[in-house]
Short mmCIF file of C-alpha atoms in Angstrom, two decimals:
data_model
loop_
_atom_site.label_atom_id
_atom_site.label_comp_id
_atom_site.label_asym_id
_atom_site.label_seq_id
_atom_site.Cartn_x
_atom_site.Cartn_y
_atom_site.Cartn_z
CA MET A 1 -80.52 -47.91 56.59
CA THR A 2 -83.42 -50.34 56.45
CA PHE A 3 -85.73 -51.99 53.95
CA SER A 4 -89.28 -53.15 54.37
CA GLY A 5 -89.26 -56.95 54.38
CA TYR A 6 -90.80 -60.15 55.71
CA ARG A 7 -89.29 -61.86 58.76
CA ARG A 8 -89.15 -65.67 58.50
CA PRO A 9 -89.27 -68.22 61.34
CA ASP A 10 -85.67 -69.23 60.53
CA GLY A 11 -84.57 -65.66 61.28
CA ARG A 12 -83.90 -64.55 57.74
CA ALA A 13 -85.71 -61.69 55.97
CA GLY A 14 -87.29 -61.72 52.51
CA VAL A 15 -88.30 -59.03 50.04
CA ARG A 16 -91.17 -61.03 48.50
CA ASN A 17 -93.74 -63.31 50.11
CA LYS A 18 -94.59 -66.10 47.69
CA VAL A 19 -95.55 -69.75 48.10
CA LEU A 20 -93.26 -72.01 46.07
CA ILE A 21 -94.73 -74.93 44.16
CA LEU A 22 -91.52 -76.96 43.87
CA PRO A 23 -91.25 -79.69 41.20
CA ALA A 24 -88.72 -82.33 42.32
CA SER A 25 -88.09 -83.38 38.73
CA ALA A 26 -89.05 -82.79 35.12
CA CYS A 27 -91.81 -85.37 35.59
CA ALA A 28 -93.51 -83.22 38.25
CA SER A 29 -93.07 -79.90 36.50
CA ASP A 30 -96.34 -79.70 34.59
CA THR A 31 -98.30 -80.77 37.66
CA ALA A 32 -96.58 -77.97 39.59
CA ARG A 33 -97.47 -75.53 36.78
CA ILE A 34 -101.16 -76.51 36.90
CA VAL A 35 -101.24 -75.95 40.68
CA SER A 36 -99.44 -72.63 40.42
CA GLN A 37 -101.83 -71.43 37.68
CA GLN A 38 -104.75 -72.18 40.00
CA ILE A 39 -103.50 -70.69 43.26
CA GLN A 40 -102.73 -66.96 43.42
CA GLY A 41 -99.63 -65.91 45.33
CA THR A 42 -97.60 -68.91 44.21
CA VAL A 43 -94.57 -69.25 41.95
CA THR A 44 -93.06 -72.25 40.19
CA PHE A 45 -90.60 -73.10 37.41
CA HIS A 46 -89.93 -75.91 34.99
CA ASN A 47 -87.34 -78.26 36.52
CA GLN A 48 -85.54 -79.91 33.63
CA GLN A 49 -83.50 -82.11 36.00
CA GLY A 50 -84.20 -84.33 39.00
CA CYS A 51 -83.70 -87.76 37.46
CA ALA A 52 -81.19 -89.89 35.51
CA GLN A 53 -78.29 -87.85 36.87
CA VAL A 54 -74.90 -88.92 38.23
CA ALA A 55 -74.34 -88.03 41.90
CA PRO A 56 -72.43 -84.72 41.56
CA ASP A 57 -74.89 -83.58 38.89
CA GLN A 58 -77.89 -84.48 41.04
CA GLN A 59 -76.30 -82.61 43.95
CA LEU A 60 -76.42 -79.35 41.96
CA THR A 61 -80.15 -79.92 41.35
CA MET A 62 -80.79 -80.80 45.00
CA ASP A 63 -79.00 -77.66 46.19
CA VAL A 64 -81.10 -75.47 43.90
CA LEU A 65 -84.35 -77.16 45.02
CA ALA A 66 -83.51 -76.86 48.73
CA GLY A 67 -82.11 -73.36 48.30
CA PHE A 68 -85.20 -72.10 46.49
CA ALA A 69 -87.46 -73.41 49.24
CA ALA A 70 -85.21 -71.84 51.88
CA ASN A 71 -84.85 -68.49 50.07
CA PRO A 72 -86.34 -65.87 52.40
CA ASN A 73 -88.53 -64.49 49.59
CA ILE A 74 -90.54 -67.70 49.94
CA TYR A 75 -93.16 -68.02 52.70
CA GLY A 76 -93.50 -71.78 52.40
CA THR A 77 -93.26 -74.63 49.92
CA VAL A 78 -95.49 -77.29 48.41
CA ALA A 79 -93.14 -79.86 46.87
CA VAL A 80 -94.50 -82.07 44.09
CA SER A 81 -92.66 -85.21 42.98
CA LEU A 82 -93.56 -88.01 40.60
CA GLY A 83 -92.47 -90.77 43.00
CA CYS A 84 -89.82 -92.75 41.17
CA GLU A 85 -87.30 -90.00 40.28
CA ASN A 86 -83.76 -89.77 41.67
CA CYS A 87 -84.63 -86.59 43.59
CA GLN A 88 -86.88 -88.58 45.94
CA MET A 89 -89.31 -86.60 48.10
CA ASP A 90 -87.64 -87.72 51.34
CA LEU A 91 -84.28 -86.46 50.03
CA VAL A 92 -85.80 -83.16 48.91
CA SER A 93 -87.67 -82.59 52.15
CA ALA A 94 -84.59 -83.48 54.25
CA ALA A 95 -82.44 -81.08 52.21
CA ILE A 96 -85.00 -78.30 52.73
CA ARG A 97 -85.23 -79.05 56.46
CA GLU A 98 -81.46 -78.72 56.74
CA ARG A 99 -81.77 -75.14 55.52
CA THR A 100 -85.05 -73.87 57.00
CA ASN A 101 -88.03 -74.54 59.29
CA LYS A 102 -90.55 -72.68 57.14
CA PRO A 103 -93.94 -74.26 56.27
CA PHE A 104 -93.57 -77.31 54.02
CA ARG A 105 -96.09 -79.68 52.40
CA GLN A 106 -95.59 -82.48 49.92
CA VAL A 107 -97.52 -84.36 47.25
CA ILE A 108 -96.29 -87.47 45.38
CA ILE A 109 -98.15 -87.95 42.11
CA GLN A 110 -97.88 -91.76 41.94
CA GLU A 111 -99.06 -92.11 45.55
CA ALA A 112 -101.89 -89.56 45.18
CA GLY A 113 -103.26 -91.54 42.23
CA GLY A 114 -102.59 -89.40 39.18
CA THR A 115 -102.94 -85.83 38.04
CA SER A 116 -106.40 -84.93 39.38
CA GLU A 117 -105.78 -86.21 42.90
CA ALA A 118 -102.26 -84.77 43.06
CA VAL A 119 -103.45 -81.37 41.81
CA LYS A 120 -106.37 -81.42 44.27
CA ALA A 121 -104.11 -82.12 47.26
CA ALA A 122 -101.42 -79.68 46.17
CA CYS A 123 -103.98 -76.92 45.49
CA ARG A 124 -105.46 -77.37 48.93
CA TYR A 125 -102.03 -77.09 50.59
CA ALA A 126 -101.01 -74.18 48.37
CA GLY A 127 -104.25 -72.31 49.08
CA GLU A 128 -103.76 -72.68 52.83
CA LEU A 129 -100.16 -71.46 52.67
CA ALA A 130 -101.05 -68.56 50.35
CA GLU A 131 -103.74 -67.44 52.79
CA GLU A 132 -101.35 -67.67 55.76
CA ALA A 133 -98.73 -65.76 53.77
CA SER A 134 -101.19 -62.96 53.03
CA LEU A 135 -101.58 -62.27 56.76
CA LEU A 136 -97.88 -61.44 57.16
CA ARG A 137 -96.93 -57.74 57.24
CA ARG A 138 -93.69 -56.12 56.15
CA GLU A 139 -91.43 -54.76 58.87
CA GLU A 140 -88.30 -52.62 58.90
CA ILE A 141 -85.21 -54.80 58.45
CA PRO A 142 -81.57 -53.59 58.57
CA ILE A 143 -80.02 -53.45 55.12
CA SER A 144 -77.15 -55.52 56.56
CA GLU A 145 -79.43 -58.56 56.17
CA LEU A 146 -79.45 -58.22 52.40
CA ILE A 147 -77.57 -60.69 50.24
CA ILE A 148 -77.23 -59.19 46.76
CA GLY A 149 -76.29 -61.37 43.79
CA THR A 150 -74.45 -59.79 40.87
CA GLU A 151 -74.54 -61.02 37.29
CA CYS A 152 -73.77 -59.87 33.76
CA GLY A 153 -75.18 -61.09 30.48
CA GLY A 154 -75.38 -59.93 26.88
CA SER A 155 -72.32 -57.80 27.66
CA ASP A 156 -70.85 -55.18 25.34
CA PRO A 157 -67.97 -52.70 25.80
CA THR A 158 -70.18 -50.45 27.95
CA SER A 159 -70.58 -53.24 30.54
CA GLY A 160 -66.97 -52.92 31.68
CA LEU A 161 -67.00 -49.13 31.31
CA ALA A 162 -70.18 -48.33 33.20
CA ALA A 163 -72.76 -50.95 34.24
CA ASN A 164 -70.36 -53.29 36.07
CA VAL A 165 -68.57 -50.32 37.63
CA VAL A 166 -71.87 -49.00 39.04
CA ILE A 167 -72.71 -52.49 40.35
CA GLY A 168 -69.26 -52.56 41.97
CA SER A 169 -70.11 -49.32 43.69
CA LEU A 170 -73.36 -50.91 44.93
CA SER A 171 -71.42 -53.96 46.19
CA ASP A 172 -69.10 -51.64 48.14
CA ARG A 173 -72.10 -49.88 49.70
CA ILE A 174 -73.82 -53.17 50.63
CA THR A 175 -70.66 -54.63 52.18
CA ALA A 176 -69.90 -51.35 54.02
CA ALA A 177 -73.42 -51.53 55.50
CA GLY A 178 -72.67 -55.02 56.84
CA GLY A 179 -74.49 -56.94 54.11
CA THR A 180 -73.30 -59.48 51.57
CA ALA A 181 -72.56 -59.18 47.85
CA ILE A 182 -72.00 -62.25 45.69
CA LEU A 183 -69.64 -62.17 42.72
CA SER A 184 -70.55 -65.03 40.37
CA GLU A 185 -69.63 -66.54 36.98
CA THR A 186 -66.37 -68.46 37.31
CA THR A 187 -65.92 -68.39 33.52
CA GLU A 188 -65.49 -64.65 33.83
CA PHE A 189 -62.70 -64.99 36.41
CA ILE A 190 -60.43 -66.90 34.04
CA GLY A 191 -57.47 -64.70 33.18
CA ALA A 192 -58.01 -62.50 36.22
CA GLU A 193 -57.93 -65.20 38.90
CA HIS A 194 -54.56 -63.97 40.18
CA ILE A 195 -56.08 -60.52 40.70
CA LEU A 196 -59.05 -61.96 42.61
CA ALA A 197 -56.69 -64.20 44.58
CA ARG A 198 -54.73 -61.14 45.68
CA ARG A 199 -57.93 -59.81 47.22
CA ALA A 200 -58.63 -62.98 49.22
CA ALA A 201 -59.07 -62.32 52.94
CA THR A 202 -57.28 -65.56 53.94
CA PRO A 203 -54.91 -68.11 52.35
CA GLN A 204 -57.82 -70.61 52.31
CA VAL A 205 -59.99 -68.26 50.28
CA ARG A 206 -57.04 -67.63 47.95
CA SER A 207 -56.64 -71.39 47.35
CA ARG A 208 -60.36 -71.80 46.79
CA ILE A 209 -60.35 -69.08 44.10
CA PHE A 210 -57.61 -70.92 42.18
CA GLU A 211 -59.40 -74.21 42.84
CA ILE A 212 -62.75 -73.21 41.30
CA VAL A 213 -61.08 -71.64 38.25
CA HIS A 214 -58.84 -74.63 37.58
CA ARG A 215 -61.69 -77.08 38.25
CA TYR A 216 -63.73 -75.25 35.65
CA GLU A 217 -60.95 -75.31 33.09
CA LYS A 218 -60.33 -79.01 33.77
CA ALA A 219 -64.01 -79.84 33.23
CA LEU A 220 -63.90 -78.06 29.88
CA ARG A 221 -60.66 -79.81 28.90
CA GLN A 222 -62.36 -83.17 29.53
CA VAL A 223 -64.62 -82.44 26.58
CA GLY A 224 -61.69 -81.19 24.53
CA GLU A 225 -62.27 -77.47 25.01
CA ASP A 226 -59.87 -74.77 26.18
CA VAL A 227 -61.58 -71.61 27.33
CA ARG A 228 -58.41 -69.59 26.71
CA ASN A 229 -58.41 -70.42 23.01
CA GLY A 230 -60.58 -68.11 20.97
CA ASN A 231 -61.30 -65.92 23.97
CA PRO A 232 -61.73 -62.94 23.74
CA SER A 233 -63.96 -63.74 20.79
CA PRO A 234 -63.60 -61.98 17.42
CA GLY A 235 -66.67 -59.95 18.40
CA ASN A 236 -65.02 -58.92 21.68
CA LYS A 237 -61.88 -57.88 19.78
CA ALA A 238 -63.86 -55.87 17.24
CA GLY A 239 -65.44 -54.14 20.23
CA GLY A 240 -62.02 -53.15 21.58
CA ILE A 241 -61.21 -55.96 24.05
CA THR A 242 -57.64 -57.21 23.46
CA THR A 243 -56.85 -59.79 26.17
CA LEU A 244 -58.67 -62.31 28.36
CA GLU A 245 -57.50 -60.56 31.53
CA GLU A 246 -58.99 -57.31 30.21
CA LYS A 247 -62.32 -59.02 29.50
CA SER A 248 -62.39 -60.66 32.94
CA LEU A 249 -61.44 -57.44 34.73
CA GLY A 250 -64.46 -55.75 33.18
CA CYS A 251 -66.65 -58.48 34.67
CA ILE A 252 -65.17 -58.77 38.16
CA HIS A 253 -65.71 -55.05 38.66
CA LYS A 254 -69.20 -56.06 39.82
CA GLY A 255 -67.72 -57.18 43.14
CA GLY A 256 -66.43 -53.72 44.00
CA HIS A 257 -63.15 -53.17 45.81
CA THR A 258 -63.32 -55.02 49.14
CA ALA A 259 -61.63 -58.23 50.27
CA ILE A 260 -63.13 -61.58 49.26
CA ASN A 261 -64.17 -63.33 52.45
CA ALA A 262 -65.49 -66.69 51.25
CA VAL A 263 -65.93 -68.90 48.18
CA TYR A 264 -69.13 -70.93 47.91
CA ASP A 265 -69.80 -73.88 45.65
CA TYR A 266 -72.79 -73.73 43.31
CA ALA A 267 -76.12 -73.01 45.08
CA LYS A 268 -74.76 -73.57 48.61
CA GLN A 269 -76.29 -71.48 51.38
CA VAL A 270 -74.52 -68.15 51.86
CA SER A 271 -74.15 -66.75 55.38
CA PRO A 272 -75.35 -63.18 55.93
CA HIS A 273 -73.09 -60.26 57.01
CA GLN A 274 -70.13 -61.64 55.08
CA GLY A 275 -69.12 -58.74 52.90
CA LEU A 276 -67.94 -59.76 49.45
CA VAL A 277 -68.07 -63.48 48.59
CA ILE A 278 -67.70 -65.53 45.42
CA MET A 279 -70.03 -68.27 44.22
CA ASP A 280 -68.81 -70.82 41.67
CA THR A 281 -71.39 -70.53 38.89
CA PRO A 282 -71.29 -70.83 35.09
CA GLY A 283 -71.55 -67.82 32.80
CA ASN A 284 -74.99 -68.99 31.66
CA ASP A 285 -77.30 -66.33 33.09
CA PRO A 286 -80.39 -68.19 34.35
CA SER A 287 -78.36 -70.98 35.98
CA SER A 288 -76.03 -68.49 37.66
CA VAL A 289 -78.92 -66.34 38.91
CA ALA A 290 -80.66 -69.52 40.15
CA ALA A 291 -77.56 -70.52 42.14
CA MET A 292 -77.40 -67.18 43.91
CA ALA A 293 -81.15 -67.29 44.63
CA ALA A 294 -80.61 -70.79 46.05
CA GLY A 295 -77.75 -69.36 48.13
CA GLY A 296 -80.24 -67.00 49.75
CA ALA A 297 -79.79 -63.80 47.73
CA GLN A 298 -83.01 -61.78 48.00
CA ILE A 299 -82.21 -59.60 44.96
CA VAL A 300 -79.98 -59.98 41.91
CA VAL A 301 -78.47 -56.98 40.12
CA PHE A 302 -77.80 -57.73 36.48
CA SER A 303 -75.79 -55.72 33.96
CA THR A 304 -76.33 -56.00 30.23
CA GLY A 305 -75.01 -54.20 27.18
CA ARG A 306 -77.15 -55.64 24.43
CA GLY A 307 -80.27 -55.81 26.64
CA THR A 308 -82.20 -58.80 28.00
CA PRO A 309 -85.70 -59.24 29.46
CA THR A 310 -84.52 -61.94 31.92
CA GLY A 311 -86.04 -62.54 35.35
CA ASN A 312 -86.22 -65.26 38.00
CA PRO A 313 -89.19 -66.97 39.71
CA ILE A 314 -88.19 -66.09 43.29
CA VAL A 315 -85.81 -63.15 43.28
CA PRO A 316 -86.38 -59.74 41.69
CA VAL A 317 -83.73 -59.13 39.02
CA ILE A 318 -82.77 -55.46 38.63
CA LYS A 319 -81.31 -54.88 35.19
CA LEU A 320 -79.04 -52.02 34.26
CA THR A 321 -77.18 -51.07 31.13
CA GLY A 322 -74.32 -48.71 30.37
CA ASN A 323 -75.40 -48.53 26.74
CA ARG A 324 -77.67 -45.50 26.30
CA ILE A 325 -78.96 -46.81 22.95
CA THR A 326 -79.97 -50.12 24.57
CA PHE A 327 -81.60 -48.22 27.43
CA GLU A 328 -83.74 -46.23 24.98
CA LYS A 329 -84.50 -49.20 22.71
CA MET A 330 -85.33 -51.65 25.51
CA ARG A 331 -86.63 -49.21 28.10
CA GLU A 332 -89.47 -51.58 29.02
CA ASN A 333 -86.88 -54.19 30.11
CA MET A 334 -84.31 -51.92 31.76
CA ASP A 335 -84.56 -50.79 35.39
CA PHE A 336 -81.54 -48.47 35.56
CA ASP A 337 -79.50 -46.37 33.13
CA ALA A 338 -75.79 -46.54 34.04
CA SER A 339 -74.65 -44.76 30.84
CA PRO A 340 -74.27 -41.33 32.49
CA LEU A 341 -71.04 -42.70 34.00
CA ILE A 342 -69.50 -42.78 30.51
CA TYR A 343 -70.63 -39.26 29.66
CA GLY A 344 -69.43 -37.43 32.76
CA GLY A 345 -71.83 -38.59 35.49
CA SER A 346 -70.57 -39.20 39.02
CA LEU A 347 -70.02 -42.78 40.17
CA SER A 348 -70.95 -41.92 43.74
CA VAL A 349 -74.27 -40.38 42.62
CA LEU A 350 -75.06 -43.40 40.41
CA GLY A 351 -74.07 -45.80 43.20
CA ASP A 352 -76.41 -43.97 45.60
CA GLU A 353 -79.24 -44.05 43.05
CA LEU A 354 -78.80 -47.77 42.46
CA LEU A 355 -78.77 -48.44 46.21
CA LYS A 356 -82.02 -46.45 46.49
CA LEU A 357 -83.56 -48.55 43.71
CA VAL A 358 -82.44 -51.76 45.45
CA SER A 359 -84.05 -50.54 48.66
CA GLU A 360 -87.29 -49.69 46.83
CA VAL A 361 -87.36 -53.08 45.07
CA ALA A 362 -86.69 -54.75 48.43
CA GLY A 363 -89.71 -52.86 49.77
CA GLY A 364 -91.99 -54.18 47.02
CA ARG A 365 -91.41 -52.04 43.93
CA LEU A 366 -91.75 -54.35 40.92
CA THR A 367 -88.78 -54.78 38.59
CA LYS A 368 -89.38 -54.68 34.86
CA SER A 369 -88.99 -58.46 34.61
CA GLU A 370 -91.49 -59.03 37.46
CA ALA A 371 -94.04 -56.73 35.84
CA LEU A 372 -93.60 -58.56 32.54
CA GLY A 373 -93.76 -62.00 34.18
CA TYR A 374 -90.27 -63.29 33.37
CA THR A 375 -89.30 -66.37 35.38
CA GLU A 376 -86.48 -67.93 33.38
CA MET A 377 -84.81 -70.84 35.04
CA ALA A 378 -81.89 -73.20 34.50
CA ILE A 379 -79.78 -75.43 36.74
CA ALA A 380 -76.06 -76.04 36.11
CA ARG A 381 -74.90 -79.51 35.09
CA VAL A 382 -71.63 -81.41 35.27
CA CYS A 383 -72.51 -84.37 33.05
CA ASN A 384 -74.97 -85.68 30.48
CA TYR A 385 -78.03 -87.68 31.60
CA VAL A 386 -77.46 -91.35 32.31
CA MET B 1 -66.03 -32.32 24.13
CA ARG B 2 -64.94 -35.38 26.08
CA ASN B 3 -64.40 -38.30 23.71
CA ALA B 4 -62.52 -40.74 25.97
CA VAL B 5 -62.64 -42.03 29.52
CA ILE B 6 -60.00 -43.35 31.87
CA ILE B 7 -61.30 -45.92 34.34
CA ASP B 8 -58.62 -45.79 37.04
CA PRO B 9 -56.09 -42.99 37.59
CA ARG B 10 -53.29 -45.62 37.41
CA ASP B 11 -54.29 -46.68 33.89
CA SER B 12 -51.90 -46.27 30.98
CA VAL B 13 -54.78 -46.46 28.49
CA ALA B 14 -58.01 -44.53 28.04
CA VAL B 15 -61.08 -45.78 26.13
CA ALA B 16 -62.59 -43.85 23.22
CA ILE B 17 -66.32 -43.21 23.71
CA GLU B 18 -66.64 -41.76 20.20
CA PRO B 19 -64.73 -42.70 17.04
CA VAL B 20 -61.52 -40.60 17.00
CA ARG B 21 -59.56 -39.67 13.82
CA GLN B 22 -55.78 -39.45 13.55
CA GLY B 23 -54.64 -35.95 14.49
CA GLU B 24 -57.82 -35.15 16.43
CA ALA B 25 -57.76 -34.01 20.01
CA VAL B 26 -58.48 -36.65 22.63
CA LEU B 27 -60.07 -35.21 25.75
CA TYR B 28 -60.66 -37.12 28.98
CA GLU B 29 -61.03 -36.36 32.64
CA CYS B 30 -58.83 -37.84 35.34
CA GLU B 31 -59.31 -37.05 39.03
CA GLY B 32 -61.20 -33.85 38.21
CA ARG B 33 -58.64 -32.56 35.67
CA GLU B 34 -59.31 -32.32 31.94
CA ILE B 35 -56.47 -33.85 29.93
CA HIS B 36 -55.83 -33.28 26.23
CA MET B 37 -53.64 -35.26 23.85
CA THR B 38 -53.50 -35.93 20.13
CA ALA B 39 -54.58 -39.19 18.53
CA GLN B 40 -51.63 -40.65 16.60
CA GLU B 41 -53.93 -42.87 14.54
CA ASP B 42 -57.63 -43.62 14.03
CA ILE B 43 -59.24 -45.10 17.15
CA ALA B 44 -62.55 -46.99 16.86
CA ILE B 45 -65.25 -46.44 19.49
CA TYR B 46 -64.50 -48.36 22.75
CA HIS B 47 -60.93 -49.07 21.63
CA LYS B 48 -57.92 -48.13 23.78
CA ILE B 49 -55.59 -45.14 23.45
CA ALA B 50 -52.21 -44.95 25.23
CA VAL B 51 -52.15 -41.99 27.61
CA ARG B 52 -48.36 -42.15 27.90
CA ASP B 53 -45.46 -43.75 26.04
CA ILE B 54 -45.23 -47.48 26.79
CA ILE B 55 -42.05 -49.50 26.18
CA PRO B 56 -41.99 -53.15 25.00
CA GLY B 57 -42.24 -55.57 27.93
CA GLU B 58 -44.04 -53.03 30.08
CA PRO B 59 -47.42 -54.08 31.56
CA VAL B 60 -50.36 -52.17 30.12
CA VAL B 61 -52.72 -50.99 32.88
CA LYS B 62 -56.53 -50.70 32.64
CA TYR B 63 -59.01 -50.96 35.56
CA GLY B 64 -55.89 -50.28 37.67
CA GLU B 65 -54.60 -53.78 36.80
CA HIS B 66 -52.33 -55.40 34.23
CA ILE B 67 -54.26 -56.42 31.12
CA GLY B 68 -51.15 -57.74 29.31
CA ILE B 69 -47.67 -56.77 28.18
CA ALA B 70 -46.72 -54.33 25.43
CA SER B 71 -45.16 -56.32 22.57
CA ARG B 72 -44.00 -53.19 20.70
CA PRO B 73 -43.27 -49.57 21.59
CA ILE B 74 -46.53 -47.64 21.96
CA GLN B 75 -46.60 -43.88 21.57
CA LYS B 76 -48.82 -41.63 23.68
CA GLY B 77 -52.02 -41.19 21.63
CA GLY B 78 -51.48 -44.52 19.84
CA HIS B 79 -54.05 -47.30 19.36
CA VAL B 80 -53.52 -50.17 21.84
CA HIS B 81 -54.84 -53.52 20.63
CA THR B 82 -53.79 -57.00 19.49
CA HIS B 83 -50.93 -55.62 17.32
CA ASN B 84 -49.02 -54.23 20.30
CA LEU B 85 -50.51 -55.84 23.43
CA GLU B 86 -50.27 -59.50 24.42
CA SER B 87 -51.96 -61.53 27.13
CA ARG B 88 -49.74 -62.92 29.87
CA ARG B 89 -51.02 -65.61 32.19
CA GLU B 90 -49.90 -64.13 35.48
CA SER B 91 -51.44 -66.79 37.67
CA LEU B 92 -48.61 -69.08 36.53
CA GLU B 93 -46.23 -66.72 38.26
CA THR B 94 -48.26 -66.01 41.38
CA GLY B 95 -50.10 -69.27 42.11
CA THR B 96 -48.43 -72.24 43.78
CA GLU B 97 -47.94 -75.48 41.84
CA GLU B 98 -50.97 -76.99 43.55
CA GLU B 99 -53.10 -73.92 42.86
CA LYS B 100 -52.21 -74.03 39.20
CA GLY B 101 -53.65 -77.53 39.02
CA ILE B 102 -50.37 -78.88 37.63
#
C-alpha cells in the first residue's frame, strides 16, 4: 500500500508541502505572522516560549522548533528571531541542521534593523522557497514510511468504547504495514503503566515506561499535586468510569495491541519503521500534538467525545468521535464517525475505512480542521519563566 | 435490541449503551453470539453490568485487563461501580523498587 507524498532531500516523505516561517521566540512571533500572511504556501504559529526559560524548559522549546522545521510536511524553513532571546538563531539553526538538510534561511530582527527590513528579507526568502516548493510533485511512497500520532481530547464514555478502539485498529494496521504509530499522553498512562510495561519489547523499554510515568508524578508532587487523588473525576464517575486503571485503559487503546518498541522524550525525533512507540507528552492536546509533529509524525489521528475543532499548523489532524450525537452536532469539525462500533458495526470494517481516510488525507485530502484553518499550538513546559 | 456491549471476550463486565431498568433484559453480542441476561438493578447509560458472578477480592476485567478488585460480592446482572469495585495500584506489585521511583 502506498500514499502520494513529497520526497525530501533528507530521505523522509511528507504529506503536505509548506514553507515554515519559524519564530524562535515570542518576540519574533508577530513578525513571523506578518510574513506568513504575505506569502502564500507558508505556515507559522505563535511561539509563546523561546526566552527566560531554565535549561530543561528551553530544551522542550528547542526540540519543538527543530522538529517542526524537520517535519517532512515542511519543504523548507525561514527562521525569524529577535536577536537577544535565549533560543539564539545559531542554536536554532544548529538544532535544525542536526535533524535535516532541507532548505533553511534566517532573519534576525535586531540585525535587520526593525520590522520593515526584517519582514522584507523574510518575505523574499519565503517567496523563493514557496516557489521552489510549488515545483515539487507528489510521488508514490510506501505506507511503511508513515509515522502516525494518536491523541485523545474532550473524551467521554464513547471514547474508550469506540473512537480509541478504532484508532487502535488503525495503529495495528500501520505497524503491520511496517510503519510507526505513536501513543502519547503520559498522564493517561497513570494507573495502567504496569499493563503498558508488560507490552514492552525489551527490559529497557519497560524501565523507560515506568520512568516517564514516575517522573511525571514526581513533577506534579513538587507543586503539591497528586494525580491519583480526585481521578477519575466526579464527571468521569457519573459517566460510568470507576477506577483510574479503567480510565487509562480506555486511552491506551489508541496504541492497538502490538509490542512497544521504544519510548521517546517530548518532541524528540522518532525513527521510521518502528512499529508502536510511546512519546512522553502531557495530556494537554495542542502541546501533545505539537510534540508528535516535532517527532516527525506526518498525520495525527485524534479521538474526541465532546467534539473539538482542533488542528495543527504542520500536520493534518484527523478527528473522530464515537459519540453519534457529537458527530451530528459537530459534523463540520468531525472527519470520521466511529459510533457504528457501539451499535453493531464491525471493527475490521471501521479500521479499514479509517486507514483509507488516512491514505486519502496523506494524498492531499483536506481535514476538517485544515479546511477551517485551525492551527492551534502549545509547547510543554517544566517550570515557570525566570 | 442490543443495549450493552462487551469490549473483550475475557471481560467480566459489559457496558450499557442505553439506560437499563431493573428486571429488563440485557442483550449483548460476544464473539458473534447474542447473550441475554437480566438486569438486577437500574444501570445508567455507559455504566458497567457484571456478566457473571464476581466474588470479593476477584479482579474485575474490562478491555481484557484488570480495572480493580471487587470489594463486595457482585451478582450477574448487577451494577459495577464505586460501591463494589476498588482501584488497586498493580505497578507496586510488578515494578521493581527503582521503577517505582521509591
